[in-house]
PDB file of C-alpha atoms in Angstrom:
ATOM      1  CA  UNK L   1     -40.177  33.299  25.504  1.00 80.00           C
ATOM      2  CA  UNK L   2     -40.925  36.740  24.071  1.00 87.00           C
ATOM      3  CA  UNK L   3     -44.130  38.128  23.259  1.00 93.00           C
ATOM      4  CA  UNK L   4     -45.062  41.285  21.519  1.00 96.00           C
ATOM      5  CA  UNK L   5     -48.299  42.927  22.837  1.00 98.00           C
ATOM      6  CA  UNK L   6     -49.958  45.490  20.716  1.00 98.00           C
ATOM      7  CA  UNK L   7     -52.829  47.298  22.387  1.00 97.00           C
ATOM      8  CA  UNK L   8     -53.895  51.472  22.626  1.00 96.00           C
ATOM      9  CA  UNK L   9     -54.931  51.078  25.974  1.00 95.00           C
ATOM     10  CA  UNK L  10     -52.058  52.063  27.875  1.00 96.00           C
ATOM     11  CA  UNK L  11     -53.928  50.453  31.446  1.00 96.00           C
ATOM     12  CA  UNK L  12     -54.198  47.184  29.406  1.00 96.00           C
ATOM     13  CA  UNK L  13     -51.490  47.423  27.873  1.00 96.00           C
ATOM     14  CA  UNK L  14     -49.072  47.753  31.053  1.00 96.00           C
ATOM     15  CA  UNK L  15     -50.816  44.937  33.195  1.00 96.00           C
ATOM     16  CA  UNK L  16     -50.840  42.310  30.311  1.00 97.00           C
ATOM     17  CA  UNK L  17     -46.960  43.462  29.778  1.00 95.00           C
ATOM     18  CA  UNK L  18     -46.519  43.373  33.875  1.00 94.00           C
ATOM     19  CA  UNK L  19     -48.813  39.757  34.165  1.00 93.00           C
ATOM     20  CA  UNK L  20     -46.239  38.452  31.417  1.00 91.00           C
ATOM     21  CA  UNK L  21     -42.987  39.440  32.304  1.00 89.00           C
ATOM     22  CA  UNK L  22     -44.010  38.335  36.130  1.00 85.00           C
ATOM     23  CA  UNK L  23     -44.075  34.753  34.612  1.00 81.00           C
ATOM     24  CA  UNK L  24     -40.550  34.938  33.157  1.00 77.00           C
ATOM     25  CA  UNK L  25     -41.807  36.336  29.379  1.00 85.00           C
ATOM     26  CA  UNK L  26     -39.524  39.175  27.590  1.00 87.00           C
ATOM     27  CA  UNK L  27     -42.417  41.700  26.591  1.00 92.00           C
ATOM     28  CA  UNK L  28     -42.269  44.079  24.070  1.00 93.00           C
ATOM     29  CA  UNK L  29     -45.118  46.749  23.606  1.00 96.00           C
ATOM     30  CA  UNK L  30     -46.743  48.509  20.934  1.00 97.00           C
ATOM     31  CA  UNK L  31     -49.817  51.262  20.797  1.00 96.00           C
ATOM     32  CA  UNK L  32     -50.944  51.334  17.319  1.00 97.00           C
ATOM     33  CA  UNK L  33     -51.397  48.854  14.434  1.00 96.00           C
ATOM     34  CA  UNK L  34     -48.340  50.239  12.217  1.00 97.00           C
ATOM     35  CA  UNK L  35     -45.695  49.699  15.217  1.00 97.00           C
ATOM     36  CA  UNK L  36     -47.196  47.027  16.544  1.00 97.00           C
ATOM     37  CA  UNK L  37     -47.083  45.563  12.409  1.00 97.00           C
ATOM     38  CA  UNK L  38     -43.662  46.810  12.113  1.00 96.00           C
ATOM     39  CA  UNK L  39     -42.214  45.289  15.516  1.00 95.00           C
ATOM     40  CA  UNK L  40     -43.632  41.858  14.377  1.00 95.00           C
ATOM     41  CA  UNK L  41     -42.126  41.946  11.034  1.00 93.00           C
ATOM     42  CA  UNK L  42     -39.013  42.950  12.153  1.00 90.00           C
ATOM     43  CA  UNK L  43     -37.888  41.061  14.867  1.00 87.00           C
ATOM     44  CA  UNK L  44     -38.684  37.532  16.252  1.00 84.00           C
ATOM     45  CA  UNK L  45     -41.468  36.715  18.614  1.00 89.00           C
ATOM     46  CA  UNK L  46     -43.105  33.549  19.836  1.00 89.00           C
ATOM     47  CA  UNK L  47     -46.181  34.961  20.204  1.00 94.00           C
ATOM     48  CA  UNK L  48     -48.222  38.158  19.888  1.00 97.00           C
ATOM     49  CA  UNK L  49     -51.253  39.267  21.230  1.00 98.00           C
ATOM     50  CA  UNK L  50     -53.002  41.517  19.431  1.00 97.00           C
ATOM     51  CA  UNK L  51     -55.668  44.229  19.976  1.00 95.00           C
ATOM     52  CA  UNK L  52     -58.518  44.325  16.869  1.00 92.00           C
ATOM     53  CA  UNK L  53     -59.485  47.871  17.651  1.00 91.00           C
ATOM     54  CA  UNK L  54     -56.064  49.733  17.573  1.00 95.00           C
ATOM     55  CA  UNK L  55     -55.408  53.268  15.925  1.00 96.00           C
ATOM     56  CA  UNK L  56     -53.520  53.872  12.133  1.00 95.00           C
ATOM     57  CA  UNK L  57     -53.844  49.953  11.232  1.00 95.00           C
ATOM     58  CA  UNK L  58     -56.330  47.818  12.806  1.00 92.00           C
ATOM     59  CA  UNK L  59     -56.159  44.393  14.477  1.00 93.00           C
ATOM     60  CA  UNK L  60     -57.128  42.263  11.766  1.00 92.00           C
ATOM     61  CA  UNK L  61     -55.487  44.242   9.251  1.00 94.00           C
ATOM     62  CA  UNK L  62     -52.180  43.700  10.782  1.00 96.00           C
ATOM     63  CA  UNK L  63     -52.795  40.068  10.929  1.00 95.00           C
ATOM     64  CA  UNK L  64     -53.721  39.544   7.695  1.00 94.00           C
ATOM     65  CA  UNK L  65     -50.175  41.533   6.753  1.00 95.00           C
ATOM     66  CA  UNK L  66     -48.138  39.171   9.057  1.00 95.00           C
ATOM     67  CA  UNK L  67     -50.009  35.945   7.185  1.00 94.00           C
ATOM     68  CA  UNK L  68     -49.642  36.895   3.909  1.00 93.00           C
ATOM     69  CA  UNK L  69     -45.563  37.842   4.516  1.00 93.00           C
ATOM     70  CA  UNK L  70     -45.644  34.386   5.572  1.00 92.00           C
ATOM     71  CA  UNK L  71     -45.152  35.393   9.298  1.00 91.00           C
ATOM     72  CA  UNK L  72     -46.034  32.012  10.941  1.00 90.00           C
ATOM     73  CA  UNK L  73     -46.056  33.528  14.928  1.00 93.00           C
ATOM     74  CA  UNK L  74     -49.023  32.387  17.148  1.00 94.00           C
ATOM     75  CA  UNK L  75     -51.397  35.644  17.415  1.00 96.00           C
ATOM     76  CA  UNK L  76     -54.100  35.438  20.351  1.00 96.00           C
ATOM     77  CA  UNK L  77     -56.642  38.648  19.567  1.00 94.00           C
ATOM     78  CA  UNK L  78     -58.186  41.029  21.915  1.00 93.00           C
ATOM     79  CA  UNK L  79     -61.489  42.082  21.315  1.00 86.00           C
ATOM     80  CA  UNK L  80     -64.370  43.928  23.306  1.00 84.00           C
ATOM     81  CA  UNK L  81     -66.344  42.603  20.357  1.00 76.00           C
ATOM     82  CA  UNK L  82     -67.045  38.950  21.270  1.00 70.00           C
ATOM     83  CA  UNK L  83     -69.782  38.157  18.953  1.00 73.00           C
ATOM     84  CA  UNK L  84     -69.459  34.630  17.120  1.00 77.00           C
ATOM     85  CA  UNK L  85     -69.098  36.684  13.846  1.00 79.00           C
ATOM     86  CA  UNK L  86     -66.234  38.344  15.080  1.00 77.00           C
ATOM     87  CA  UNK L  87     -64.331  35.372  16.406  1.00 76.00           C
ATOM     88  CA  UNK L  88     -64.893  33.732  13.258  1.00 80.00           C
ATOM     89  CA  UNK L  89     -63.468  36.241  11.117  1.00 81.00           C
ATOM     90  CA  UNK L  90     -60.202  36.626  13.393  1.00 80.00           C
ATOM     91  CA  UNK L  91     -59.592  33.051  13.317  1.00 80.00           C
ATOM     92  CA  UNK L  92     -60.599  32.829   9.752  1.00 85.00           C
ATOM     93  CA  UNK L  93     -57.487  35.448   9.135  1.00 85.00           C
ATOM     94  CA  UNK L  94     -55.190  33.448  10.600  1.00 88.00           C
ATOM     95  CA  UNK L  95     -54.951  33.562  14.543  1.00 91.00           C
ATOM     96  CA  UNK L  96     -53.789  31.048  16.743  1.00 92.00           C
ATOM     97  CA  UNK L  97     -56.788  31.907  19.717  1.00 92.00           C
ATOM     98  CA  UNK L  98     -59.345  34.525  20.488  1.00 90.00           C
ATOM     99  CA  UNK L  99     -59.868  36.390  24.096  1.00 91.00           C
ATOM    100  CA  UNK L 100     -63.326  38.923  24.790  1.00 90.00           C
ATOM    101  CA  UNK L 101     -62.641  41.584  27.007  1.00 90.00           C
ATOM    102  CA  UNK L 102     -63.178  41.977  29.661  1.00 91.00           C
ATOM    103  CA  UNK L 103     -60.830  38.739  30.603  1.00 92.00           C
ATOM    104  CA  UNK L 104     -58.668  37.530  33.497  1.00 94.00           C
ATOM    105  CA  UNK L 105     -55.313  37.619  33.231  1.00 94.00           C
ATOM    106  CA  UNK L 106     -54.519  34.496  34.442  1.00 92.00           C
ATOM    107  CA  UNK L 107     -57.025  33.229  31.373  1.00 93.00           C
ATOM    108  CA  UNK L 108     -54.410  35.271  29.201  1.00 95.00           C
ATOM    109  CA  UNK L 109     -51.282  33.835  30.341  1.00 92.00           C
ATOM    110  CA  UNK L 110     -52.658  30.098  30.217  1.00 89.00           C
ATOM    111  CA  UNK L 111     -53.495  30.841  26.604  1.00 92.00           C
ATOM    112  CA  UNK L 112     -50.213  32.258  25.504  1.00 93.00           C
ATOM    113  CA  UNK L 113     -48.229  29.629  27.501  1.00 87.00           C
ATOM    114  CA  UNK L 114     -50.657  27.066  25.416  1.00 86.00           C
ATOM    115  CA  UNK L 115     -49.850  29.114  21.787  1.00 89.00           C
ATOM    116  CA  UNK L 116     -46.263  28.886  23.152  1.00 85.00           C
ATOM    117  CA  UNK L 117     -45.554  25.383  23.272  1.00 80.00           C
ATOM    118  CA  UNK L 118     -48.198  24.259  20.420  1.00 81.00           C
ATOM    119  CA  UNK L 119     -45.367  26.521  18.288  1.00 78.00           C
ATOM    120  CA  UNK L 120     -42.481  24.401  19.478  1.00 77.00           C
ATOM    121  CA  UNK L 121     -44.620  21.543  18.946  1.00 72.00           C
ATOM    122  CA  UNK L 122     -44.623  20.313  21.985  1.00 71.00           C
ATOM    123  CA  UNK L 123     -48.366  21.423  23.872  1.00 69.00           C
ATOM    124  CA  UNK L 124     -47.530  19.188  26.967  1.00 73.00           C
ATOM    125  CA  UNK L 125     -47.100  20.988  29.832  1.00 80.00           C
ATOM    126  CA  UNK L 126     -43.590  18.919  31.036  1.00 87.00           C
ATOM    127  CA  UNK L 127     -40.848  18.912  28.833  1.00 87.00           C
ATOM    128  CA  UNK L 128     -38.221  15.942  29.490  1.00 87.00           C
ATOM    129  CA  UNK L 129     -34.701  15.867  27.812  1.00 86.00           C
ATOM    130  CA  UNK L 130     -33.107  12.776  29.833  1.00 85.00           C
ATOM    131  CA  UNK L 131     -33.187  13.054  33.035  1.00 90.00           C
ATOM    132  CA  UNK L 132     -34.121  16.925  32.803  1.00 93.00           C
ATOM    133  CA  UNK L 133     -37.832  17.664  33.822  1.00 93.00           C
ATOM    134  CA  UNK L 134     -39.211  21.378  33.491  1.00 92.00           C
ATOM    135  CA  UNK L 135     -42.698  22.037  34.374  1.00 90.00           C
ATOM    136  CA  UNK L 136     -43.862  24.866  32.250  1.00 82.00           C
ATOM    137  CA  UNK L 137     -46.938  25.745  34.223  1.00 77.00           C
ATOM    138  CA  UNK L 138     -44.763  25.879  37.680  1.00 80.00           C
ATOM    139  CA  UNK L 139     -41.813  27.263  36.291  1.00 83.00           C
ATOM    140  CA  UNK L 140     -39.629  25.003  37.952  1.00 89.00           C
ATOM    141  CA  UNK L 141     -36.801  22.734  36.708  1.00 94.00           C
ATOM    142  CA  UNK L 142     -35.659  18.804  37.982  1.00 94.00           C
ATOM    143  CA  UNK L 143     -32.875  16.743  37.082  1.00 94.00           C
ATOM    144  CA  UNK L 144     -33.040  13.169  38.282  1.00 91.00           C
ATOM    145  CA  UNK L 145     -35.421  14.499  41.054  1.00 90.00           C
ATOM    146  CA  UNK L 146     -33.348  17.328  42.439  1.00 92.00           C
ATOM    147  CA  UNK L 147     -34.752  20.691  42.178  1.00 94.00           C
ATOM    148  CA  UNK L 148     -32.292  22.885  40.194  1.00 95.00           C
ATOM    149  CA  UNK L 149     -32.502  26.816  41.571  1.00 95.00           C
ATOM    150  CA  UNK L 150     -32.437  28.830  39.027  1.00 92.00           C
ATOM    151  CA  UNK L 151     -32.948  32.616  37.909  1.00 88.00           C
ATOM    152  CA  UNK L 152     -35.277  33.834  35.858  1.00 82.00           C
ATOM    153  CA  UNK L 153     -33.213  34.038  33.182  1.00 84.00           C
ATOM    154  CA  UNK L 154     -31.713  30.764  33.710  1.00 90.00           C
ATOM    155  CA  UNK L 155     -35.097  29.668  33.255  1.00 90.00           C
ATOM    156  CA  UNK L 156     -35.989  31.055  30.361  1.00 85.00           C
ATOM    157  CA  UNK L 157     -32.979  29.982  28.457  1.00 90.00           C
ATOM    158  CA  UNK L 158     -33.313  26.482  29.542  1.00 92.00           C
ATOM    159  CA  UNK L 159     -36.730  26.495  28.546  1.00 89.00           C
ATOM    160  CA  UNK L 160     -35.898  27.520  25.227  1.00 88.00           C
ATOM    161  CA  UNK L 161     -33.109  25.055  24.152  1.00 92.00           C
ATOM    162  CA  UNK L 162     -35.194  21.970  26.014  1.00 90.00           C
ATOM    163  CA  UNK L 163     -38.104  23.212  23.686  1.00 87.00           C
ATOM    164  CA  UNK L 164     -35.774  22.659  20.574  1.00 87.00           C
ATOM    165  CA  UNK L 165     -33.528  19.745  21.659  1.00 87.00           C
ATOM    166  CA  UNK L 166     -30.866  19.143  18.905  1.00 90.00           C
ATOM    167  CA  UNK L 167     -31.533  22.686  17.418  1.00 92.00           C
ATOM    168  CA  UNK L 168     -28.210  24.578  17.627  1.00 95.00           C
ATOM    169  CA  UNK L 169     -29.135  28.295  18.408  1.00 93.00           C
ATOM    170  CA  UNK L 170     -27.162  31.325  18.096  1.00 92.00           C
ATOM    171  CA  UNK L 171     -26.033  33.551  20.544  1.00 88.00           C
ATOM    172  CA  UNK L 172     -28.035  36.325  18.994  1.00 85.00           C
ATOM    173  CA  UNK L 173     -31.187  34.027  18.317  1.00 85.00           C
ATOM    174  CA  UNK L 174     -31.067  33.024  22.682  1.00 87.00           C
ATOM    175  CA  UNK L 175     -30.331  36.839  23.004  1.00 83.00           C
ATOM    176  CA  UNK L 176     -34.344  37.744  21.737  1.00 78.00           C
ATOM    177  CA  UNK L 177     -35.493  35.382  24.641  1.00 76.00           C
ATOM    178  CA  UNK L 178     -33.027  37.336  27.020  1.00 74.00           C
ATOM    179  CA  UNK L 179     -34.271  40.957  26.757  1.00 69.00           C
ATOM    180  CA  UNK L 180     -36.839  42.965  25.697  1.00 64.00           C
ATOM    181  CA  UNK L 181     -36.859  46.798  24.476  1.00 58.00           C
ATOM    182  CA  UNK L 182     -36.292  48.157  27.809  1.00 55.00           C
ATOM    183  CA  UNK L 183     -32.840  46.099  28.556  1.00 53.00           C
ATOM    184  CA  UNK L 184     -30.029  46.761  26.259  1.00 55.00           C
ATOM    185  CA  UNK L 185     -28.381  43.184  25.667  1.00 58.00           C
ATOM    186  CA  UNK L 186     -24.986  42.775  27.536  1.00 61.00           C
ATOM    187  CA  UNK L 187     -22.381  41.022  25.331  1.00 64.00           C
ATOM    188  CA  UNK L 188     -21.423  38.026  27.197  1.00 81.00           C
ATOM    189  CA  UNK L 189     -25.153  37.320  29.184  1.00 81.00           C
ATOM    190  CA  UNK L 190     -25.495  34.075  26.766  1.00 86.00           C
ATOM    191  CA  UNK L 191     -21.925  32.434  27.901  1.00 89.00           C
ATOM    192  CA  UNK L 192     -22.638  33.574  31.589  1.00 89.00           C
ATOM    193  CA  UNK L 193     -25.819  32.403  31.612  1.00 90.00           C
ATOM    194  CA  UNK L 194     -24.680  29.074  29.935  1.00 93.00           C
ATOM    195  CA  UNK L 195     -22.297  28.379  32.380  1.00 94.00           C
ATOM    196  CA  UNK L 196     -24.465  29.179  35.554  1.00 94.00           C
ATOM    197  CA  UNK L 197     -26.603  26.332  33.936  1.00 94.00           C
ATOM    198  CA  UNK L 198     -24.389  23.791  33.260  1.00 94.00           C
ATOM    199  CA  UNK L 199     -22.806  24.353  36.613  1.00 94.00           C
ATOM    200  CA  UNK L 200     -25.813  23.397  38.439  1.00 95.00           C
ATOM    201  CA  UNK L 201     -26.978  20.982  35.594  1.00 94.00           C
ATOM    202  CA  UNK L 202     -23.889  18.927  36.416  1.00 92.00           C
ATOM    203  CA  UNK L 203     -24.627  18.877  40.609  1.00 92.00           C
ATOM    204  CA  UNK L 204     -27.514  16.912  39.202  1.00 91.00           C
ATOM    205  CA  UNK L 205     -29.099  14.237  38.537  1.00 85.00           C
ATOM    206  CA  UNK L 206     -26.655  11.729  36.772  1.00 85.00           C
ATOM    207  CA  UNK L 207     -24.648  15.060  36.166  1.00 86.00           C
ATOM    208  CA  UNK L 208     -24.143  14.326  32.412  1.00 89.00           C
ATOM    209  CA  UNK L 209     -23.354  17.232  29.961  1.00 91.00           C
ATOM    210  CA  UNK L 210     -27.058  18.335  28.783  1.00 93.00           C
ATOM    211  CA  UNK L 211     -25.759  22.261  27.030  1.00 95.00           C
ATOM    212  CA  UNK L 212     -23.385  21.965  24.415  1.00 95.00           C
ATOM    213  CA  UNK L 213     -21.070  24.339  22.634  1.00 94.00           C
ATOM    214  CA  UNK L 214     -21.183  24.383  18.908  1.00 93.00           C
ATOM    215  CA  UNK L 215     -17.978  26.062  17.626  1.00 90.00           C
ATOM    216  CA  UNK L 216     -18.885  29.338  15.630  1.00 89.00           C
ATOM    217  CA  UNK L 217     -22.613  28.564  15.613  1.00 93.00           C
ATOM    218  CA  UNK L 218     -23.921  28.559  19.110  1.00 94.00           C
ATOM    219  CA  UNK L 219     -25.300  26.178  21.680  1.00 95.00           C
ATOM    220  CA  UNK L 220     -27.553  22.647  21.957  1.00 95.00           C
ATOM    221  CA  UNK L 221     -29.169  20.681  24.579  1.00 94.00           C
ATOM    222  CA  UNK L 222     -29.053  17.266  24.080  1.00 90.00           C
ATOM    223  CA  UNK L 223     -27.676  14.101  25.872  1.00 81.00           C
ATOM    224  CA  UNK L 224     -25.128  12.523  23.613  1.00 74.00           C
ATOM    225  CA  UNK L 225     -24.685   9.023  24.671  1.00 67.00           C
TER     226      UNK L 225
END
């Protein structure tokens, strides 16, 4: 998953980023409202969490930009403002969930993990694809039972193509969920990656092919019969 956090307060700003990528999440960071505005137009995020009081373009402003570009992304806002008012006229301008500061971060990364999955439509916390079981809250993946070991970006890429079973995605569209602005992408980390997975997805559980290869457009999870 990667999230885009756009806050001035550089403290803040580095523990939310820290808290995040500690659960598995490519972070990307922004200090103002124009970068942070920018970032979110630019690229692709699955969700965004969003300062109100931020220098050159404020919180709200931002959102209300993303919404009316017809940028769908889950926003949760950050606020030291917490009056009823002022939740009602963030989620009035289009955000996904609203957090008062001072808050605990493990508050924060329940409600992004939530914004998360309600995107891929799927707000359970287990996802199944046959015999395939990942728990989203315990990071942790099961075929047929047996606990599959797997790296954190293992993870994440699983994660992804279980959320969208039958979606073929591109090598550059499983790249965003690989790195963040920090970590140039390395040109073959999707193929590795792939085949780490499928090498332990096949000492598994009934062992069937789950990750398939689309020729010239990517790869799928799905259990063809």
């Amino acid at each position: 998953m990667r999230v885009l956090v756009v806050e001035d307060s550089e403290r803040l700003r580095k523990a939310v980023a820290r808290a995040l990528r500690r659960c598995g999440y490519v972070v990307e960071e922004a200090d103002n409202g124009e970068d942070g505005l920018w970032r979110a137009e630019e690229h692709a995020y699955d969700a965004v969490v969003l300062d109100l009081m931020l220098p050159k373009l404020d919180g709200l402003e931002v959102l209300a930009r993303l919404r009316n570009g017809g940028k769908r992304v889950p926003v949760l806002l950050l606020t030291a403002r917490n009056t009823v008012e002022d939740r009602v006229a963030g989620l009035r301008g289009g955000a996904d969930d609203y957090l008062g500061k001072p808050f605990a971060l493990e508050e924060l990364l329940a409600r992004v993990d939530a914004m998360c999955r309600r995107h891929f439509d799927h707000p359970a916390t287990v996802i199944h694809a046959g015999d395939l079981e990942i728990d989203t809250d315990a990071r942790r993946a099961r075929r047929g039972g047996d606990r599959l070991e797997l790296t954190a970006r293992e993870y994440r890429l699983l994660q992804v193509l279980a959320l969208q079973p039958g979606k073929v995605l591109s090598r550059t569209e499983l790249e965003e969920h690989l790195y963040d602005d920090l970590a140039p992408p390395m040109s073959n980390v999707v193929d590795a990656t792939v085949y780490q997975l499928r090498r332990k997805l096949a000492a598994a559980g009934s062992g069937r092919p789950l990750i398939h290869t689309r020729r010239g457009q990517g790869y799928v999870l799905e259990e063809l019969p």
